[in-house]
Short mmCIF file of N, CA and C in Angstrom, two decimals:
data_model
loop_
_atom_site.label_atom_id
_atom_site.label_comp_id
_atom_site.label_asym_id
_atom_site.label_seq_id
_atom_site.Cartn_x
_atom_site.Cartn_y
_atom_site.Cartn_z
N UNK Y 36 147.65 23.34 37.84
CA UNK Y 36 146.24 23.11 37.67
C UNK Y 36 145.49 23.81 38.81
N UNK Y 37 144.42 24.38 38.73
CA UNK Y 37 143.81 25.50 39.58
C UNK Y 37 142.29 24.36 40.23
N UNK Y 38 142.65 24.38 41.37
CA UNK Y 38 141.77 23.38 42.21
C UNK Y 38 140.46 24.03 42.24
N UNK Y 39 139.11 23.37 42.63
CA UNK Y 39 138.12 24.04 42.41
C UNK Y 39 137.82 24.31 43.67
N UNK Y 40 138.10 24.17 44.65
CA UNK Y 40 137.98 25.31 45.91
C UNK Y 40 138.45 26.27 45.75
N UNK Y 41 140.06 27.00 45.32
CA UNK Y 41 140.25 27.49 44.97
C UNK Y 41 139.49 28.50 44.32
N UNK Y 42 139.29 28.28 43.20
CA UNK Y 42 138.07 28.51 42.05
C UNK Y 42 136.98 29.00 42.67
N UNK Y 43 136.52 28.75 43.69
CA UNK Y 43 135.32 28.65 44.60
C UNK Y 43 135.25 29.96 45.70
N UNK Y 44 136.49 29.99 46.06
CA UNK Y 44 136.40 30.50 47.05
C UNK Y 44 136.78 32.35 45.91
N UNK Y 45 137.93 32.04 44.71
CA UNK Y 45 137.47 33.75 44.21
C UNK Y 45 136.07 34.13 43.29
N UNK Y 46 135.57 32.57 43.15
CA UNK Y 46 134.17 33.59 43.45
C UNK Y 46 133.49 33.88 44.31
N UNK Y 47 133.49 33.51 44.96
CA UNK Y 47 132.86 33.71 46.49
C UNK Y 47 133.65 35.28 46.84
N UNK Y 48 134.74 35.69 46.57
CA UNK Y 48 135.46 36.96 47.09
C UNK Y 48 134.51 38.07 46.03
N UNK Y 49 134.23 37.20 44.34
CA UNK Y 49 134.09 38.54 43.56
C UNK Y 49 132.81 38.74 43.99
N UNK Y 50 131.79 37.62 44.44
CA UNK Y 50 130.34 38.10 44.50
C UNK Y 50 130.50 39.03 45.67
N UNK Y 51 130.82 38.82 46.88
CA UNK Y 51 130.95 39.30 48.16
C UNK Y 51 131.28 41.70 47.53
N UNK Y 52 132.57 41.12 47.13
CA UNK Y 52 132.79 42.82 46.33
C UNK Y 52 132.21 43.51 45.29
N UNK Y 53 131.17 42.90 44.71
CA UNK Y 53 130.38 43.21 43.82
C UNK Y 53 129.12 43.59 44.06
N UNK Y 54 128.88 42.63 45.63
CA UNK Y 54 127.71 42.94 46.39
C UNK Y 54 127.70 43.94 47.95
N UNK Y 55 128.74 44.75 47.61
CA UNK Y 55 129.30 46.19 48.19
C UNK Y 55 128.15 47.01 48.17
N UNK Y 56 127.69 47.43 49.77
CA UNK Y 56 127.00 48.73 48.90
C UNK Y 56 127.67 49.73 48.84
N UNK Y 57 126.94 50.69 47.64
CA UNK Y 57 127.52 51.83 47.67
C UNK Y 57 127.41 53.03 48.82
N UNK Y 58 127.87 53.93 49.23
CA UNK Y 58 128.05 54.85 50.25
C UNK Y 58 127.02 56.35 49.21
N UNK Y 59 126.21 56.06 49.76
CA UNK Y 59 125.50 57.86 49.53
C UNK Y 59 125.92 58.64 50.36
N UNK Y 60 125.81 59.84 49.30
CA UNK Y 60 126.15 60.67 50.12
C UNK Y 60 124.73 61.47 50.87
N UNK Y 61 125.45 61.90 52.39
CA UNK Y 61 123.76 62.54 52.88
C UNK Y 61 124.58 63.96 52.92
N UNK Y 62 123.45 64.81 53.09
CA UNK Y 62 123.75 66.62 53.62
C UNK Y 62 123.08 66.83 54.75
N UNK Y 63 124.08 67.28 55.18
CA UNK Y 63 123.72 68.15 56.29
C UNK Y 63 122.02 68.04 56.51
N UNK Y 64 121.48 68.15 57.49
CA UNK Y 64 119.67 69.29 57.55
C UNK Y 64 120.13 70.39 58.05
N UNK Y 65 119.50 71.38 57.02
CA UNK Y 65 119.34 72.54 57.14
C UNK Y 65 118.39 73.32 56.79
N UNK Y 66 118.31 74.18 57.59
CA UNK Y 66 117.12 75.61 58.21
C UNK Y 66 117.20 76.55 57.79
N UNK Y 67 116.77 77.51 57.33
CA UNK Y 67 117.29 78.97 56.56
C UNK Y 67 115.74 80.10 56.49
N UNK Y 68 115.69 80.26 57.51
CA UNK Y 68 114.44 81.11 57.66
C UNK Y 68 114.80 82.85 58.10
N UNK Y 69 113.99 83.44 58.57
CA UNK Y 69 113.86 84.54 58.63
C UNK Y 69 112.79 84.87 59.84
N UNK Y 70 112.99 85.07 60.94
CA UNK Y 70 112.15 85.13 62.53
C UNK Y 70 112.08 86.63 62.58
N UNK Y 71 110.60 86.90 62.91
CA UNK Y 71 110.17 88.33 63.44
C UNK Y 71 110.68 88.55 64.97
N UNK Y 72 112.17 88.55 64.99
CA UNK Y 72 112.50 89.15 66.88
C UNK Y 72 113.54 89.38 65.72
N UNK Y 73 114.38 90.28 67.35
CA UNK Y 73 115.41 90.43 67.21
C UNK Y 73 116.89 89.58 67.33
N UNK Y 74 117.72 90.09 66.83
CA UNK Y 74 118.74 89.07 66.61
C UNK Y 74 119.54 88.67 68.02
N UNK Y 75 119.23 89.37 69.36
CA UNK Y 75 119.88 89.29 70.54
C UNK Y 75 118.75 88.23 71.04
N UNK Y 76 117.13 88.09 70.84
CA UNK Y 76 116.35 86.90 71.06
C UNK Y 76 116.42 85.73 70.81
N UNK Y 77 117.12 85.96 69.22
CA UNK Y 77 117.26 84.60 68.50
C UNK Y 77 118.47 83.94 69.32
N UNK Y 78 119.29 84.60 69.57
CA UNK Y 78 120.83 84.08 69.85
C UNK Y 78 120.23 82.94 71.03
N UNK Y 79 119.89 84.26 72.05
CA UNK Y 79 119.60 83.29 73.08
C UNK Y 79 118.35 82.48 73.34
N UNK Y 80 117.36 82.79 72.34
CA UNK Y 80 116.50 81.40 71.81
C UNK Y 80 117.54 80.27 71.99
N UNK Y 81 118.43 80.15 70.46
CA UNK Y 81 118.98 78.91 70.46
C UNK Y 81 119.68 78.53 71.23
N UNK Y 82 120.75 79.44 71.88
CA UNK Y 82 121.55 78.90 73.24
C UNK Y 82 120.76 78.15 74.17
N UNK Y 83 119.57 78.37 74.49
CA UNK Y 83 118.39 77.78 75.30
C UNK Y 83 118.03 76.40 74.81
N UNK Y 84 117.67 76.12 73.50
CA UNK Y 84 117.60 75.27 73.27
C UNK Y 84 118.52 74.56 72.82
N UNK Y 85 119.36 74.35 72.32
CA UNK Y 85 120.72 73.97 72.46
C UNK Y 85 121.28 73.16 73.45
N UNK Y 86 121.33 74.28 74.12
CA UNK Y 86 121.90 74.24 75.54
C UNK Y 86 121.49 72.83 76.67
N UNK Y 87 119.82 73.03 76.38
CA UNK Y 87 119.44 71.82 77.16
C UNK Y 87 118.83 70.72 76.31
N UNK Y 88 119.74 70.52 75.63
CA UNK Y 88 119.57 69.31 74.79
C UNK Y 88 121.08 69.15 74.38
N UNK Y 89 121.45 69.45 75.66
CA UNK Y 89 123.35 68.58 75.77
C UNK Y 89 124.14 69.20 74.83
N UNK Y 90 123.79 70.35 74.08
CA UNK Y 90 124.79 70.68 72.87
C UNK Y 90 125.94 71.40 74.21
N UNK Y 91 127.06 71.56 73.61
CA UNK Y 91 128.10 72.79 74.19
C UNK Y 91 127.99 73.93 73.47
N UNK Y 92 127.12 75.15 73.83
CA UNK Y 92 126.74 76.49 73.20
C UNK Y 92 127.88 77.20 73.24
N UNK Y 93 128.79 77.60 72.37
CA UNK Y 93 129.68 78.85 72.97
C UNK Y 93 129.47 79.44 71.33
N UNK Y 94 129.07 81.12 71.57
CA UNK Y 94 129.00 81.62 70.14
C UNK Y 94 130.62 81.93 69.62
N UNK Y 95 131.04 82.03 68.87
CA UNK Y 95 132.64 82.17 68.00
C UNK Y 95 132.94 83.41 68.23
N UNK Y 96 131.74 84.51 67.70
CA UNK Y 96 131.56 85.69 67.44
C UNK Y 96 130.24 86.34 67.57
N UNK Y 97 129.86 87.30 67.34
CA UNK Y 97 128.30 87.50 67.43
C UNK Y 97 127.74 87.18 66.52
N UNK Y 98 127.61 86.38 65.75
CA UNK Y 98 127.16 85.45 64.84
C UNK Y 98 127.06 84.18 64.77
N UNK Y 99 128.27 83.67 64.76
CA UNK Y 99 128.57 82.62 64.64
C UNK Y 99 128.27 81.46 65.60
N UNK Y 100 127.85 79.83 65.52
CA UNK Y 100 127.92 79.60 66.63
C UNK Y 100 128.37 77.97 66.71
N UNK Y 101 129.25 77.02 66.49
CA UNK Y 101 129.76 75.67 65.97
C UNK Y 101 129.51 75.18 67.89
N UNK Y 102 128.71 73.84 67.46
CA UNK Y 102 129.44 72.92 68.27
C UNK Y 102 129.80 72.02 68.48
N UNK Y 103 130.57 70.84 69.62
CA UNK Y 103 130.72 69.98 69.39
C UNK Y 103 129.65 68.91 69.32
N UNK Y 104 130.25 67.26 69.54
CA UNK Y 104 129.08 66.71 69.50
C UNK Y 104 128.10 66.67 70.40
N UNK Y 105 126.69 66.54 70.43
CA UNK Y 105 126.25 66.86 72.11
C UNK Y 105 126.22 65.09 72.45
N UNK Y 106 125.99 65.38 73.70
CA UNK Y 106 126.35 63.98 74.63
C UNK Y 106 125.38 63.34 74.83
N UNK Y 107 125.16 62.18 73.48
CA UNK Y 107 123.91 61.26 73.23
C UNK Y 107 123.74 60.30 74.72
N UNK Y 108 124.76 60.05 75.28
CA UNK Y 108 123.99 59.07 76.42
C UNK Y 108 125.14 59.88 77.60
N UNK Y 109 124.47 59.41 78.85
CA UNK Y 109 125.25 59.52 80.10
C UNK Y 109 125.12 58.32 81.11
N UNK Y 110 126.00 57.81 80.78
CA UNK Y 110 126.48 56.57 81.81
C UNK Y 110 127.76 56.11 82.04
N UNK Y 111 128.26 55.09 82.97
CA UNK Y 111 129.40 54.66 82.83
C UNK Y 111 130.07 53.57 81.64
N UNK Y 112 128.74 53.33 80.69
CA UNK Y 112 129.68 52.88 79.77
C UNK Y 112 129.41 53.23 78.25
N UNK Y 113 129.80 55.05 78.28
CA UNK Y 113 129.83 55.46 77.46
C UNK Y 113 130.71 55.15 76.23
N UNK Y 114 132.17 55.22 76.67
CA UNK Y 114 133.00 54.60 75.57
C UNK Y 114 132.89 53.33 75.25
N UNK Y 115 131.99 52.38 75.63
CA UNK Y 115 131.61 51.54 74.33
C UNK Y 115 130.57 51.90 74.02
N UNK Y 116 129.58 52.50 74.00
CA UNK Y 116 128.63 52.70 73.32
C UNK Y 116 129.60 53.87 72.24
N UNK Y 117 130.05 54.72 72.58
CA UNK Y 117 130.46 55.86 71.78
C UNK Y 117 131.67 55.15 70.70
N UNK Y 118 132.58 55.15 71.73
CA UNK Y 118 133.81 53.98 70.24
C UNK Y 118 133.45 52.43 69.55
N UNK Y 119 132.71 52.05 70.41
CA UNK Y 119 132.51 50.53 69.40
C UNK Y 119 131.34 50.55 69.28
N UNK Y 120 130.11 50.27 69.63
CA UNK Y 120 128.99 49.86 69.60
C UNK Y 120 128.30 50.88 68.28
N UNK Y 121 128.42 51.64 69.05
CA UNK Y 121 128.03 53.25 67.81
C UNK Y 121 126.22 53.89 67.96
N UNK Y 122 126.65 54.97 68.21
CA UNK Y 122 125.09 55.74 68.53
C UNK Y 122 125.03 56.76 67.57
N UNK Y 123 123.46 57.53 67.37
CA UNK Y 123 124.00 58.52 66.25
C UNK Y 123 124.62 59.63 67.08
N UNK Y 124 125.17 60.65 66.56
CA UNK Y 124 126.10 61.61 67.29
C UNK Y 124 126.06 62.53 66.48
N UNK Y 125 125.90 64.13 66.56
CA UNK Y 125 125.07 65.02 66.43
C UNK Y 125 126.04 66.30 66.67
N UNK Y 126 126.07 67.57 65.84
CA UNK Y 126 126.47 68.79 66.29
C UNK Y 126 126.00 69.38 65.47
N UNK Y 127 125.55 70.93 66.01
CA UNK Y 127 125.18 72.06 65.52
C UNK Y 127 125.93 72.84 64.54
N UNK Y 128 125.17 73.83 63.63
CA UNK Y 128 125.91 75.14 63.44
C UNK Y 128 124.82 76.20 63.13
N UNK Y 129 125.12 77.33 63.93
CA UNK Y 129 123.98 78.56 63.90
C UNK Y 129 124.60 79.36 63.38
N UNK Y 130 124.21 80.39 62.62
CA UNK Y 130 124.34 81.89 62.19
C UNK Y 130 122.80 82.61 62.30
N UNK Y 131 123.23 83.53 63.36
CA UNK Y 131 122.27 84.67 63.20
C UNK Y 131 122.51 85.75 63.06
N UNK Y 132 121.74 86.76 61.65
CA UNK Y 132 122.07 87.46 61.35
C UNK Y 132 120.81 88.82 61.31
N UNK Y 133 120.90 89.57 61.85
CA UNK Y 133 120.06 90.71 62.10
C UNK Y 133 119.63 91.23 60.51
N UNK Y 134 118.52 91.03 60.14
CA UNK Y 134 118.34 92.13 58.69
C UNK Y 134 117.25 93.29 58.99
N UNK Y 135 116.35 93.71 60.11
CA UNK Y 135 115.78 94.44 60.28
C UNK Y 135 116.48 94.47 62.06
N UNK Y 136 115.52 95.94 62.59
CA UNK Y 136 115.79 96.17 64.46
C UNK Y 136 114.72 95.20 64.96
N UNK Y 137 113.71 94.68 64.19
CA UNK Y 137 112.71 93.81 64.77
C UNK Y 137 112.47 92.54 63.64
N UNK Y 138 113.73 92.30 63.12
CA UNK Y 138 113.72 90.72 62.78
C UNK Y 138 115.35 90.28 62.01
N UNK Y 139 115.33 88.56 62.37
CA UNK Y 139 116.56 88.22 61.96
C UNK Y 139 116.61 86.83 60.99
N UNK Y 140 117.93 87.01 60.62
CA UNK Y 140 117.54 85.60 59.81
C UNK Y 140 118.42 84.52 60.25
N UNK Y 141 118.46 83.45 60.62
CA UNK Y 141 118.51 82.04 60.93
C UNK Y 141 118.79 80.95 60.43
N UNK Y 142 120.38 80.99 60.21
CA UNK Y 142 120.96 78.99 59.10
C UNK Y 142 121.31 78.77 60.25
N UNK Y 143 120.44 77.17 60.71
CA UNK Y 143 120.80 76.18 61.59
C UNK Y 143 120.61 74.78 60.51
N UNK Y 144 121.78 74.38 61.25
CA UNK Y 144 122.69 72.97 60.37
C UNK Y 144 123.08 72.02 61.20
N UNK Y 145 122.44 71.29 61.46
CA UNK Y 145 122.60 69.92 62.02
C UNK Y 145 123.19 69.07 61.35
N UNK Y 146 124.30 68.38 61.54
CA UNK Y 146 125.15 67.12 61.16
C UNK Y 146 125.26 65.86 62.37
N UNK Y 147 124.97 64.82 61.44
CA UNK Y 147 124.53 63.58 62.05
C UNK Y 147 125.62 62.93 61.83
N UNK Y 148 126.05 62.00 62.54
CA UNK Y 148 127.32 60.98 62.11
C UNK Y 148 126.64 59.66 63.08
N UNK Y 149 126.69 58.30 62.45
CA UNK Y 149 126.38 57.13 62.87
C UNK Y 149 126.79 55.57 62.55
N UNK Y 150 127.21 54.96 63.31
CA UNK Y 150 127.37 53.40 63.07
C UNK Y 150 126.99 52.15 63.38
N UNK Y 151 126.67 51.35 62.62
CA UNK Y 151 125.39 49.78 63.07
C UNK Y 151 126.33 48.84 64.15
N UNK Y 152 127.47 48.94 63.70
CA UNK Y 152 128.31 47.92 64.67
C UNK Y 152 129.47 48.11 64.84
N UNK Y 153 130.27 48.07 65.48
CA UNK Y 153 131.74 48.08 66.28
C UNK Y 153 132.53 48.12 64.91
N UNK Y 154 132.20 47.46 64.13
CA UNK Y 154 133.58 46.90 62.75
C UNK Y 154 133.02 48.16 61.70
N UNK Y 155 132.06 48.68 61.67
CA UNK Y 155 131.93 50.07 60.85
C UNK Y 155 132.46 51.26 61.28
N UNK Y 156 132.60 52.20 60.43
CA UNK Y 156 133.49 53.58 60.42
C UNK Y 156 131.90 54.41 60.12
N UNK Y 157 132.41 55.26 61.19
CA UNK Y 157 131.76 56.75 61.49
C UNK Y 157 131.49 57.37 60.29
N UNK Y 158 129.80 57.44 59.70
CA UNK Y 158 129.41 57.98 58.68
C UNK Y 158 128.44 58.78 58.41
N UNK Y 159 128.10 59.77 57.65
CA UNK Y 159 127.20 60.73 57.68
C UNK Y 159 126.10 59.62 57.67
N UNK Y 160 124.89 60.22 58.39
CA UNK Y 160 123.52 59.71 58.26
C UNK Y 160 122.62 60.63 58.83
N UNK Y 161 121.11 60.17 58.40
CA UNK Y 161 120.23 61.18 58.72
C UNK Y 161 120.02 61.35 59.88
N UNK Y 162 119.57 63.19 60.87
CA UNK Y 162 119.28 62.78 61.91
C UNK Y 162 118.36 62.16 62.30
N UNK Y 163 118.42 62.25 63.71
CA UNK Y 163 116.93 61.45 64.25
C UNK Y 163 116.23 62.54 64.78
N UNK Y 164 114.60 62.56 64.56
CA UNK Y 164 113.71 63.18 64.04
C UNK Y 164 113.73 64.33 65.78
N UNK Y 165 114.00 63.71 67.32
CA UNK Y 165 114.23 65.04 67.77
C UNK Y 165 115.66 66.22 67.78
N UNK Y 166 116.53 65.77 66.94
CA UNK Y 166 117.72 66.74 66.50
C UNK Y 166 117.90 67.00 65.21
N UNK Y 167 116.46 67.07 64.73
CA UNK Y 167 116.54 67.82 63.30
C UNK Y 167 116.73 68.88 63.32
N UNK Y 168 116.99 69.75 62.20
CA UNK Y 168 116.65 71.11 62.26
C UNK Y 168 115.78 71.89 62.36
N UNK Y 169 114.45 70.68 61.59
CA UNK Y 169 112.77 71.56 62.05
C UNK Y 169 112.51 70.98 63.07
N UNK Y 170 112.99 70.51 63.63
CA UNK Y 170 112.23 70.49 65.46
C UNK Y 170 113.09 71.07 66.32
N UNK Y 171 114.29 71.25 65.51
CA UNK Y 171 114.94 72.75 67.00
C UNK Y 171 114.76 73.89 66.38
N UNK Y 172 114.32 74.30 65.14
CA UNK Y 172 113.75 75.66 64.57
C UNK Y 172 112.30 75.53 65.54
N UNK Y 173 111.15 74.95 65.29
CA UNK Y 173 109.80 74.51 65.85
C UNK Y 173 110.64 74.87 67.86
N UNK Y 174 111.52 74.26 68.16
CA UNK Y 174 111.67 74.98 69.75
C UNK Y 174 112.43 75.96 69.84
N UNK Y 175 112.59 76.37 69.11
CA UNK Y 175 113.14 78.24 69.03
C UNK Y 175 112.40 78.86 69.11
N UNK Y 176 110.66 78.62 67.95
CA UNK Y 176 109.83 79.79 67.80
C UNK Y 176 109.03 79.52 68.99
N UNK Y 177 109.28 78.17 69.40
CA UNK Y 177 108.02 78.05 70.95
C UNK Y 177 108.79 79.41 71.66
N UNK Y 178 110.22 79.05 72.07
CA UNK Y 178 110.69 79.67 73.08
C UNK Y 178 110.69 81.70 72.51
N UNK Y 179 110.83 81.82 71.52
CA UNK Y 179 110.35 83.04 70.95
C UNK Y 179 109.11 83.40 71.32
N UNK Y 180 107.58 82.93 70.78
CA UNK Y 180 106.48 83.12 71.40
C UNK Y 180 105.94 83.30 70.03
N UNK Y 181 106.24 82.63 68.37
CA UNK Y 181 106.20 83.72 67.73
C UNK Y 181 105.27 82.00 66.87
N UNK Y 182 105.07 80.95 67.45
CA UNK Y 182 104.43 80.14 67.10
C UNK Y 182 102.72 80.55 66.95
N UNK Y 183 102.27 80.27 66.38
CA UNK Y 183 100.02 80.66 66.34
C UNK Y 183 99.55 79.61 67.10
N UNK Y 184 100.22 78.71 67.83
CA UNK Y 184 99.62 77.51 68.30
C UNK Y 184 100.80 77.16 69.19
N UNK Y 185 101.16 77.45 70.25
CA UNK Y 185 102.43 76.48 71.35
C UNK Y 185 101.45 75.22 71.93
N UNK Y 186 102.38 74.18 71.74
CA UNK Y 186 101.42 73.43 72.12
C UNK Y 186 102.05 72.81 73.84
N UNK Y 187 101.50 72.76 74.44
CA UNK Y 187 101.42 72.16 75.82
C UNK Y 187 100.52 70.85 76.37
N UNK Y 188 100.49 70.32 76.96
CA UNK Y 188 100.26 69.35 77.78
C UNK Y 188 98.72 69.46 77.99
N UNK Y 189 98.02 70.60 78.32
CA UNK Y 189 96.85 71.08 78.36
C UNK Y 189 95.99 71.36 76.57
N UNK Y 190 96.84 71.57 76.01
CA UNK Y 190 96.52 72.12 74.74
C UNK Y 190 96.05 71.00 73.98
N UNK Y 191 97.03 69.92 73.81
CA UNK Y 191 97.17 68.46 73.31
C UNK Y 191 96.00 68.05 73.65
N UNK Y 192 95.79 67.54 75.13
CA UNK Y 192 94.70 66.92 76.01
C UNK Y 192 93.17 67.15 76.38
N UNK Y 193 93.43 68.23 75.95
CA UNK Y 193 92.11 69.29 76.31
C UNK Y 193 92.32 69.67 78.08
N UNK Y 194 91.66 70.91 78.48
CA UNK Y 194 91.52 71.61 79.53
C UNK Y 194 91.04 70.77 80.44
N UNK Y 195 90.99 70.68 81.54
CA UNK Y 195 90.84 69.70 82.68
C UNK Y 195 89.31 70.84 83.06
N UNK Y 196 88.18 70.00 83.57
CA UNK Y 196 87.28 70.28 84.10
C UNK Y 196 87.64 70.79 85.40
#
């Protein structure tokens, strides 16, 4: 005879697995433009910016450019924030490719990976809005010059009397 705790408790298991969410899938952000410089500007545009926003820049080839994750916090207690706790965590991928002597074209691909708590597994998610791809495309063309508007501190505020 089947006790009603028993009874109780597999429904309690089927609602619990039924009330699973499902896992979407996210993509990548990605960039795919076309910049009036040259392709030796662009490179080291992005190495620049990249670079000081903790990524590890090393190009593959003259094209190519993968990196690892960049280094969301710096303290001494990184490995719990990084293995249990969970932060979002972030790496690049550039290709620049020369199609004119005075312009190039530009796939930058940002991949996000993130987790809410210690007992979750490492999962695609969206980035966060300063390691997108349009706000490190947007500090490429600052650092290019090739923006109609750079905005600065003065610009924002208005000119000081």
């Amino acid at each position: 005879m089947i006790r009603k705790d028993f009874l109780a408790i597999v429904a309690l298991a089927v609602f619990a697995v039924g009330c699973a969410k499902v896992q979407r899938s996210i993509e990548p952000d990605v960039v795919d433009v076309t910049l009036p410089a040259p392709a030796d500007r662009v490179k080291a545009a992005v190495t620049k910016v990249l670079g000081e926003d903790d990524y590890d820049v090393e190009w593959s080839d003259a094209s190519q450019l993968k990196t690892g994750y960049r280094d969301e916090q710096s303290s001494i207690w990184d490995f719990m924030l990084k293995g249990r706790l969970g932060v979002v965590k972030s790496r690049a991928e550039a290709s620049v490719t020369p199609e004119t002597d005075q312009s190039s074209r530009l796939r930058l691909q940002i991949s996000s990976e993130g987790k809410q708590t210690m007992w979750d597994r490492w999962g695609p998610t969206p980035p966060q809005v300063p390691q997108s791809a349009e706000n490190k495309l947007r500090l490429i063309k600052n650092e290019l010059k090739i923006v109609q508007t750079t905005y600065t501190t003065e610009t924002f505020y208005g000119s000081k009397p």
